[in-house]
CSV table of C-alpha atoms and ligand atoms in Angstrom, one decimal:
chain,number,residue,atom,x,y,z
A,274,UNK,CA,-13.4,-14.5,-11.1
A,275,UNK,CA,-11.7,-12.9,-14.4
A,276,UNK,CA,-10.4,-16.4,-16.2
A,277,UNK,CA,-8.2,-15.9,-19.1
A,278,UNK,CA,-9.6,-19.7,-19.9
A,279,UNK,CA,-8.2,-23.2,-20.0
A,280,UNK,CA,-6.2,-22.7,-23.1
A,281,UNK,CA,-3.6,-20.1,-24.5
A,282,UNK,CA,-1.5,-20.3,-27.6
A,283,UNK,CA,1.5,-19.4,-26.7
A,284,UNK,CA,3.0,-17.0,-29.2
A,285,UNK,CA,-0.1,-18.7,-31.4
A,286,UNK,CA,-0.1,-22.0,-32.8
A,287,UNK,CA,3.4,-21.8,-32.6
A,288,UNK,CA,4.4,-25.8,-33.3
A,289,UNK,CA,2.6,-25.8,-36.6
A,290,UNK,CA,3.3,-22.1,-37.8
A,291,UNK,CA,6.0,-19.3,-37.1
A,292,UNK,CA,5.5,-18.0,-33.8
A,293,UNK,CA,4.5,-14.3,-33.4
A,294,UNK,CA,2.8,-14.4,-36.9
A,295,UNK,CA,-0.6,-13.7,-38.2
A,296,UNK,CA,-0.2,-17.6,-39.3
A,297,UNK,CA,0.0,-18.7,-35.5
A,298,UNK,CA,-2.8,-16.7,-34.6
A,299,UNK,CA,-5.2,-17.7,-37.4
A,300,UNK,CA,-4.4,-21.2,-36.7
A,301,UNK,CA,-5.4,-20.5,-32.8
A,302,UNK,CA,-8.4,-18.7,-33.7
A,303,UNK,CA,-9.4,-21.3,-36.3
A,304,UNK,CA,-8.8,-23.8,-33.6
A,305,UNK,CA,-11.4,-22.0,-30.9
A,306,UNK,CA,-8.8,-21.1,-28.2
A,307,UNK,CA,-9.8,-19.3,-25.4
A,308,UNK,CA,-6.8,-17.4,-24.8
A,309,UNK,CA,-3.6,-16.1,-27.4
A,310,UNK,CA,-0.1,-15.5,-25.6
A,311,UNK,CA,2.4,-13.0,-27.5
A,312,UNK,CA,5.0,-10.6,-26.8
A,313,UNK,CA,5.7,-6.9,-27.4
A,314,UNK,CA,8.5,-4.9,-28.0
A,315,UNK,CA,9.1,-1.7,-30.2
A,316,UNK,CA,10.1,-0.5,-32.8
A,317,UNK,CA,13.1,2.6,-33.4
A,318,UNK,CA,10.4,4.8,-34.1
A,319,UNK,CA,8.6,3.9,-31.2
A,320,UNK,CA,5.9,1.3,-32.8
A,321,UNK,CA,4.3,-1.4,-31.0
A,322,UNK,CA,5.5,-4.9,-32.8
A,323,UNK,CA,5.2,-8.7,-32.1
A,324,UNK,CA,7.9,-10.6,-31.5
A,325,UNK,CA,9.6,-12.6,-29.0
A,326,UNK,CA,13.0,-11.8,-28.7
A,327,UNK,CA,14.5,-7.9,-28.7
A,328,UNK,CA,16.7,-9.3,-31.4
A,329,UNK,CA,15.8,-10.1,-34.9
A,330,UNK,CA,18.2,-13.1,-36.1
A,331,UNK,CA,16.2,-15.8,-34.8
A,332,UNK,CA,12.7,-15.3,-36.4
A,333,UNK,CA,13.1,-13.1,-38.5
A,334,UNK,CA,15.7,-12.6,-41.9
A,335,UNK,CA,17.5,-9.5,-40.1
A,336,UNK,CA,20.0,-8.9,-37.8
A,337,UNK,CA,20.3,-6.7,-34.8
A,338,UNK,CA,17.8,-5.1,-32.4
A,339,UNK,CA,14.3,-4.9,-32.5
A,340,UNK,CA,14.4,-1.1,-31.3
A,341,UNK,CA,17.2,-0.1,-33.9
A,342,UNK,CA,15.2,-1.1,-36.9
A,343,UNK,CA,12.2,1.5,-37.9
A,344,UNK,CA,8.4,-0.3,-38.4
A,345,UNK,CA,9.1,-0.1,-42.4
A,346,UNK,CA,12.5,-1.6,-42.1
A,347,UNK,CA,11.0,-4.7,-39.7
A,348,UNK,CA,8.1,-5.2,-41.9
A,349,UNK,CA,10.7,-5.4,-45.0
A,350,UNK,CA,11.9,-8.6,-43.1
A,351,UNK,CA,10.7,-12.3,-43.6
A,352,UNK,CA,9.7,-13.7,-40.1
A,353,UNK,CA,8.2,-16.8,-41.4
A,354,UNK,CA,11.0,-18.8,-43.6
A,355,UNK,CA,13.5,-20.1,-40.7
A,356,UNK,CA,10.2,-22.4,-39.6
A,357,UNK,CA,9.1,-23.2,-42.8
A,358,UNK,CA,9.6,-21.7,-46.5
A,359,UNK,CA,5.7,-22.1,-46.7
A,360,UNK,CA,5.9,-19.3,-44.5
A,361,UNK,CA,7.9,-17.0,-46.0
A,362,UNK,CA,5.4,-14.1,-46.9
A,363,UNK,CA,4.8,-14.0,-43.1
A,364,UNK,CA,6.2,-10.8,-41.4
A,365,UNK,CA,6.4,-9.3,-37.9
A,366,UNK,CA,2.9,-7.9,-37.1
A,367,UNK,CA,2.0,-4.8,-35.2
A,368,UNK,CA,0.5,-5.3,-32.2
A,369,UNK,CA,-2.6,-2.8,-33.6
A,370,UNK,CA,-3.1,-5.5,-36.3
A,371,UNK,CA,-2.8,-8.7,-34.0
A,372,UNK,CA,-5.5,-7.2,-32.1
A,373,UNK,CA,-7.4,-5.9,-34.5
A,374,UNK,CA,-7.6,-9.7,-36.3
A,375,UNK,CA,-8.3,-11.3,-33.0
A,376,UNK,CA,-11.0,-8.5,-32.3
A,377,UNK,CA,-12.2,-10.1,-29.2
A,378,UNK,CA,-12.4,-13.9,-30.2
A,379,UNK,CA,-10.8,-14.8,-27.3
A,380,UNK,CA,-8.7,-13.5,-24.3
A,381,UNK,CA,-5.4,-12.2,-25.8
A,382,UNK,CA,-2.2,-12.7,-23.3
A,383,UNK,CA,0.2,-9.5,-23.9
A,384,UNK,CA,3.2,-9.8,-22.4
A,385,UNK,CA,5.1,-6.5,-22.3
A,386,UNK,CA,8.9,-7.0,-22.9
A,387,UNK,CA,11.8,-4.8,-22.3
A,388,UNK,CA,14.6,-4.7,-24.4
A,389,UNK,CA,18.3,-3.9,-23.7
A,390,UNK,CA,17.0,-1.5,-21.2
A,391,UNK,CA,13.0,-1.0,-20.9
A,392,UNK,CA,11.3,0.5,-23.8
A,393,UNK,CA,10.5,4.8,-23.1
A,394,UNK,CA,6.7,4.3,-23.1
A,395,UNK,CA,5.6,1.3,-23.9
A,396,UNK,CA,3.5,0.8,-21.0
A,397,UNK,CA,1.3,3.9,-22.4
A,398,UNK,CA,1.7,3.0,-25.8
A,399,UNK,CA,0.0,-0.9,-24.9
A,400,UNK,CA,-2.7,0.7,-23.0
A,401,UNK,CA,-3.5,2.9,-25.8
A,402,UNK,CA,-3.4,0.3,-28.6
A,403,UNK,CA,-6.0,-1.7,-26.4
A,404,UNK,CA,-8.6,1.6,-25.6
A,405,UNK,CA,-8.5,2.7,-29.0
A,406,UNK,CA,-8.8,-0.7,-30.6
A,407,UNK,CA,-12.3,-1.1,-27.8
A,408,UNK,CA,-10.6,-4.3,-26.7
A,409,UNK,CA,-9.9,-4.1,-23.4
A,410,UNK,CA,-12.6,-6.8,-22.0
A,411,UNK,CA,-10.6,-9.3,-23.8
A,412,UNK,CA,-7.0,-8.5,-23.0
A,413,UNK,CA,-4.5,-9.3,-20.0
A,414,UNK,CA,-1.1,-7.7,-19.6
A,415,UNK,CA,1.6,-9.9,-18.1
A,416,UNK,CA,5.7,-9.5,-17.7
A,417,UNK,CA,8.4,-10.5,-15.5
A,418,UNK,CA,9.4,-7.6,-14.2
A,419,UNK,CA,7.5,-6.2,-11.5
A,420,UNK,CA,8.5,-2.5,-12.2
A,421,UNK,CA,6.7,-2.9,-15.5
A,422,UNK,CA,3.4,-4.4,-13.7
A,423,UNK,CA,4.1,-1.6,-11.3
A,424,UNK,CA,3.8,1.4,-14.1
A,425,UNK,CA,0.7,-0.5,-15.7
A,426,UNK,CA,-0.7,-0.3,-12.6
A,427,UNK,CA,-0.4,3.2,-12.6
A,428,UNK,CA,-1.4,4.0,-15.4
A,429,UNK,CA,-4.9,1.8,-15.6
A,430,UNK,CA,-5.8,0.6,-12.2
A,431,UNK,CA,-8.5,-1.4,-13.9
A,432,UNK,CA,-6.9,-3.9,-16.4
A,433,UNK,CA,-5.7,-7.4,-15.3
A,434,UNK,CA,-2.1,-8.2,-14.6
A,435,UNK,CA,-0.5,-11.8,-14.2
A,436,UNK,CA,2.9,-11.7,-12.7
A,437,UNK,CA,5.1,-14.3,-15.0
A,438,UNK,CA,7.8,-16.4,-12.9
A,439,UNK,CA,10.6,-18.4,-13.8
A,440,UNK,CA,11.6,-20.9,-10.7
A,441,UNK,CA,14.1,-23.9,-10.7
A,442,UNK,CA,12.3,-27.0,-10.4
A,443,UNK,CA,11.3,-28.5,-7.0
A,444,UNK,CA,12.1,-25.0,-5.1
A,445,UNK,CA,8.7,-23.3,-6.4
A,446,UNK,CA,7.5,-22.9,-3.1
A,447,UNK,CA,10.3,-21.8,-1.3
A,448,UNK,CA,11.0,-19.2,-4.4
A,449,UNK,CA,7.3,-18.0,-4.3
A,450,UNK,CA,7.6,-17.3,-0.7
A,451,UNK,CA,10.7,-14.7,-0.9
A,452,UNK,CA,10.0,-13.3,-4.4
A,453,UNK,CA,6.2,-12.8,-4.3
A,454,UNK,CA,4.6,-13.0,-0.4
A,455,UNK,CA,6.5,-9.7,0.3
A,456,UNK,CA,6.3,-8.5,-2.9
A,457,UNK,CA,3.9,-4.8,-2.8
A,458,UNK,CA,2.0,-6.4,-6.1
A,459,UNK,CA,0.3,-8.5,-4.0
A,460,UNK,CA,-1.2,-5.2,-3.3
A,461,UNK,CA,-3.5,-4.9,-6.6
A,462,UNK,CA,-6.7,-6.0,-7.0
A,463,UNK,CA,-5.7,-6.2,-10.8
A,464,UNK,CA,-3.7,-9.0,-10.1
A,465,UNK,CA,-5.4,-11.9,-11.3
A,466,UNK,CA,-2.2,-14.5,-10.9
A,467,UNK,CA,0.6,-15.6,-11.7
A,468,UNK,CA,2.5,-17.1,-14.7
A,469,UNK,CA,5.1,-19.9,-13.6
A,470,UNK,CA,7.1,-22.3,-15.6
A,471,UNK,CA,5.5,-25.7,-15.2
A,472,UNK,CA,8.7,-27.5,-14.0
A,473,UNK,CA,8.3,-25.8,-10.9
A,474,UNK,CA,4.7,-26.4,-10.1
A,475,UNK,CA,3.4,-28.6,-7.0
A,476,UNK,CA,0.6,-29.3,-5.5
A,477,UNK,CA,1.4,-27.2,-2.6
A,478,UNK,CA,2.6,-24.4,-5.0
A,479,UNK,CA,-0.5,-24.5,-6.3
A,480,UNK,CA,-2.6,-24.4,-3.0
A,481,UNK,CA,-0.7,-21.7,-1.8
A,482,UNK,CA,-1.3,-19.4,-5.2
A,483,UNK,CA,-5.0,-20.3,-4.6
A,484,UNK,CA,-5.2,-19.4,-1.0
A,485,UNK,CA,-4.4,-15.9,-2.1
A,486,UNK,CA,-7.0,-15.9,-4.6
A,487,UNK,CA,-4.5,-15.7,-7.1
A,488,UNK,CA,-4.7,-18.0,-10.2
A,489,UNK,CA,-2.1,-19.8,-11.5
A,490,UNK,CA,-1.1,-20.1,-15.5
A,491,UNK,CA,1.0,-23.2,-16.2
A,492,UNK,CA,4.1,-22.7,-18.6
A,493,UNK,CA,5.2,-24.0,-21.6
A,494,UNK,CA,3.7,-27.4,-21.3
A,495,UNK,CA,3.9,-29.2,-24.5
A,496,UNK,CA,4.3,-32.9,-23.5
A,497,UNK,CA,1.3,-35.1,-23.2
A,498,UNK,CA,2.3,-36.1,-19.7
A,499,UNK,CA,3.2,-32.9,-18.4
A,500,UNK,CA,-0.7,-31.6,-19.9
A,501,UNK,CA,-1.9,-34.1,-17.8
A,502,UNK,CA,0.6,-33.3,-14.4
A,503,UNK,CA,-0.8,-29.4,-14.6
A,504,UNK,CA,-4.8,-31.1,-15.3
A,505,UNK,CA,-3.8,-32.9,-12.4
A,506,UNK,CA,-2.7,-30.9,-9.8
A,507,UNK,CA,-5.2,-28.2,-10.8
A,508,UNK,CA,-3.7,-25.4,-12.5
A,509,UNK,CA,-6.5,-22.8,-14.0
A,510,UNK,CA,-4.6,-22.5,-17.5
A,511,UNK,CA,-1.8,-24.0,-19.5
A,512,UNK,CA,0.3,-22.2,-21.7
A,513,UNK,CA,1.6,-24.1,-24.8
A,514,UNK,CA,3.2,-24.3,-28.3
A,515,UNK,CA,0.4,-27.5,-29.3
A,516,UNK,CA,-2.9,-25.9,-28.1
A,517,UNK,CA,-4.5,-28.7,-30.0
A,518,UNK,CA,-3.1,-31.5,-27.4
A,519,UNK,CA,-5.2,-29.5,-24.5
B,1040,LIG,O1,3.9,-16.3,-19.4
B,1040,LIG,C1,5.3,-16.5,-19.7
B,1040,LIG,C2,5.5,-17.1,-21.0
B,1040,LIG,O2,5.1,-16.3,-22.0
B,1040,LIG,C3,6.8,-17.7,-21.1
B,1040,LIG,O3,7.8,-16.7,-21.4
B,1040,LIG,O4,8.0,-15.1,-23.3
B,1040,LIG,O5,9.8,-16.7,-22.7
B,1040,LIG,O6,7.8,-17.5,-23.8
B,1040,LIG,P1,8.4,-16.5,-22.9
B,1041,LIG,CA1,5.8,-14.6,-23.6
């Protein structure tokens, strides 16, 4: 079975760097992860950039919407100095250079965001980064919503999807059961698993993602306890900011 591995970076080595930056990924590929975690949104004119949130104030120097700046304006901006002045010739990569760094190192975890409203394309635009790049044994798409899984589906029936979940704690189970067993993704062979915040793993969670031969991606764990809670009950990956503690 398709395994993204044990460990992901999520949004790179993103406890001892600026998340979303070629800093955070260096340090994960310096560190021998199996698998990098990062997000995508895009740009006004319609570029493919890293970055977590569709806003810019939190990581980055500017202000506003991802998707109202143009790629030269965002890579004018310092994404690096709010987590560390060290870091302050970091800026917001392109998705095309991310991958092109990484080149196949290890598994790389894309998650496809949507902004104020989803992004015209971007589903195309991901798919295309990854063909033209020759990357595509290496890369996973994931998102919440299932309508963007859905058009990834149709437009590549062959690359792997991971469904990402957000569930309060303790009521895993009896969330999985009305927001995925009906769901028609269940449908794709591409779906490899499913991405859920560790709080609201179980044991029986966990069985009952496996039954379906579905994996299941623990995140963000970051605390040594809760490492060894997801080791414990058998989760397939963890997700988290200190890849070194896995
Ligand atoms: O797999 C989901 C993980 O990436 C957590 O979501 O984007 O809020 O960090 P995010
Ligand atoms: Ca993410």
């Amino acid at each position: 079975m398709f395994l993204p591995g044990p460990r992901i970076a999520h949004r790179g080595c993103s406890s001892t760097a600026p998340e979303n930056t070629m800093a955070a990924f260096r340090q994960a590929i310096d560190l021998g992860v199996e698998g990098i975690e990062l997000d995508v949104h895009q740009s006004a004119d319609g570029q493919l950039v890293v970055i977590h949130d569709a806003t810019l104030s939190r990581t980055t120097s500017g202000r506003g919407y991802v998707n109202e700046r143009t790629l030269s304006e965002l890579k004018k901006l310092d994404a690096g100095a709010w987590f560390n002045p060290a870091f302050a010739s970091e800026r917001i990569p392109t998705l095309e250079e991310v991958l092109s760094f990484i080149d196949g190192r290890c598994t790389v975890f894309i998650e496809v965001k949507q902004g104020r409203k989803p992004y015209p394309g971007i589903e195309e635009k991901v798919l295309k980064c990854i063909n033209d790049l020759k990357v595509r044994d290496t890369v996973v798409l994931h998102a919440f919503e299932k309508d963007t899984l859905h058009r990834i589906h149709r437009l590549d029936e062959s690359i792997p999807i991971y469904l990402d979940l957000f569930f309060p704690p303790v009521l895993g189970t009896f969330f999985f059961d009305r927001v995925v067993l009906q769901s028609s993704i269940l449908k794709y062979k591409t779906l490899k698993g499913v991405s859920i915040n560790h709080h609201a793993l179980s044991p029986r969670l966990v069985r009952k993602v496996h039954a379906l031969g579905l994996q299941v991606l623990a995140w963000t764990v970051n605390k040594p306890q809760d490492i060894q809670r997801m080791k414990s009950i058998g989760v397939d990956t963890i997700i988290s900011n200190f890849p070194e503690r896995l």
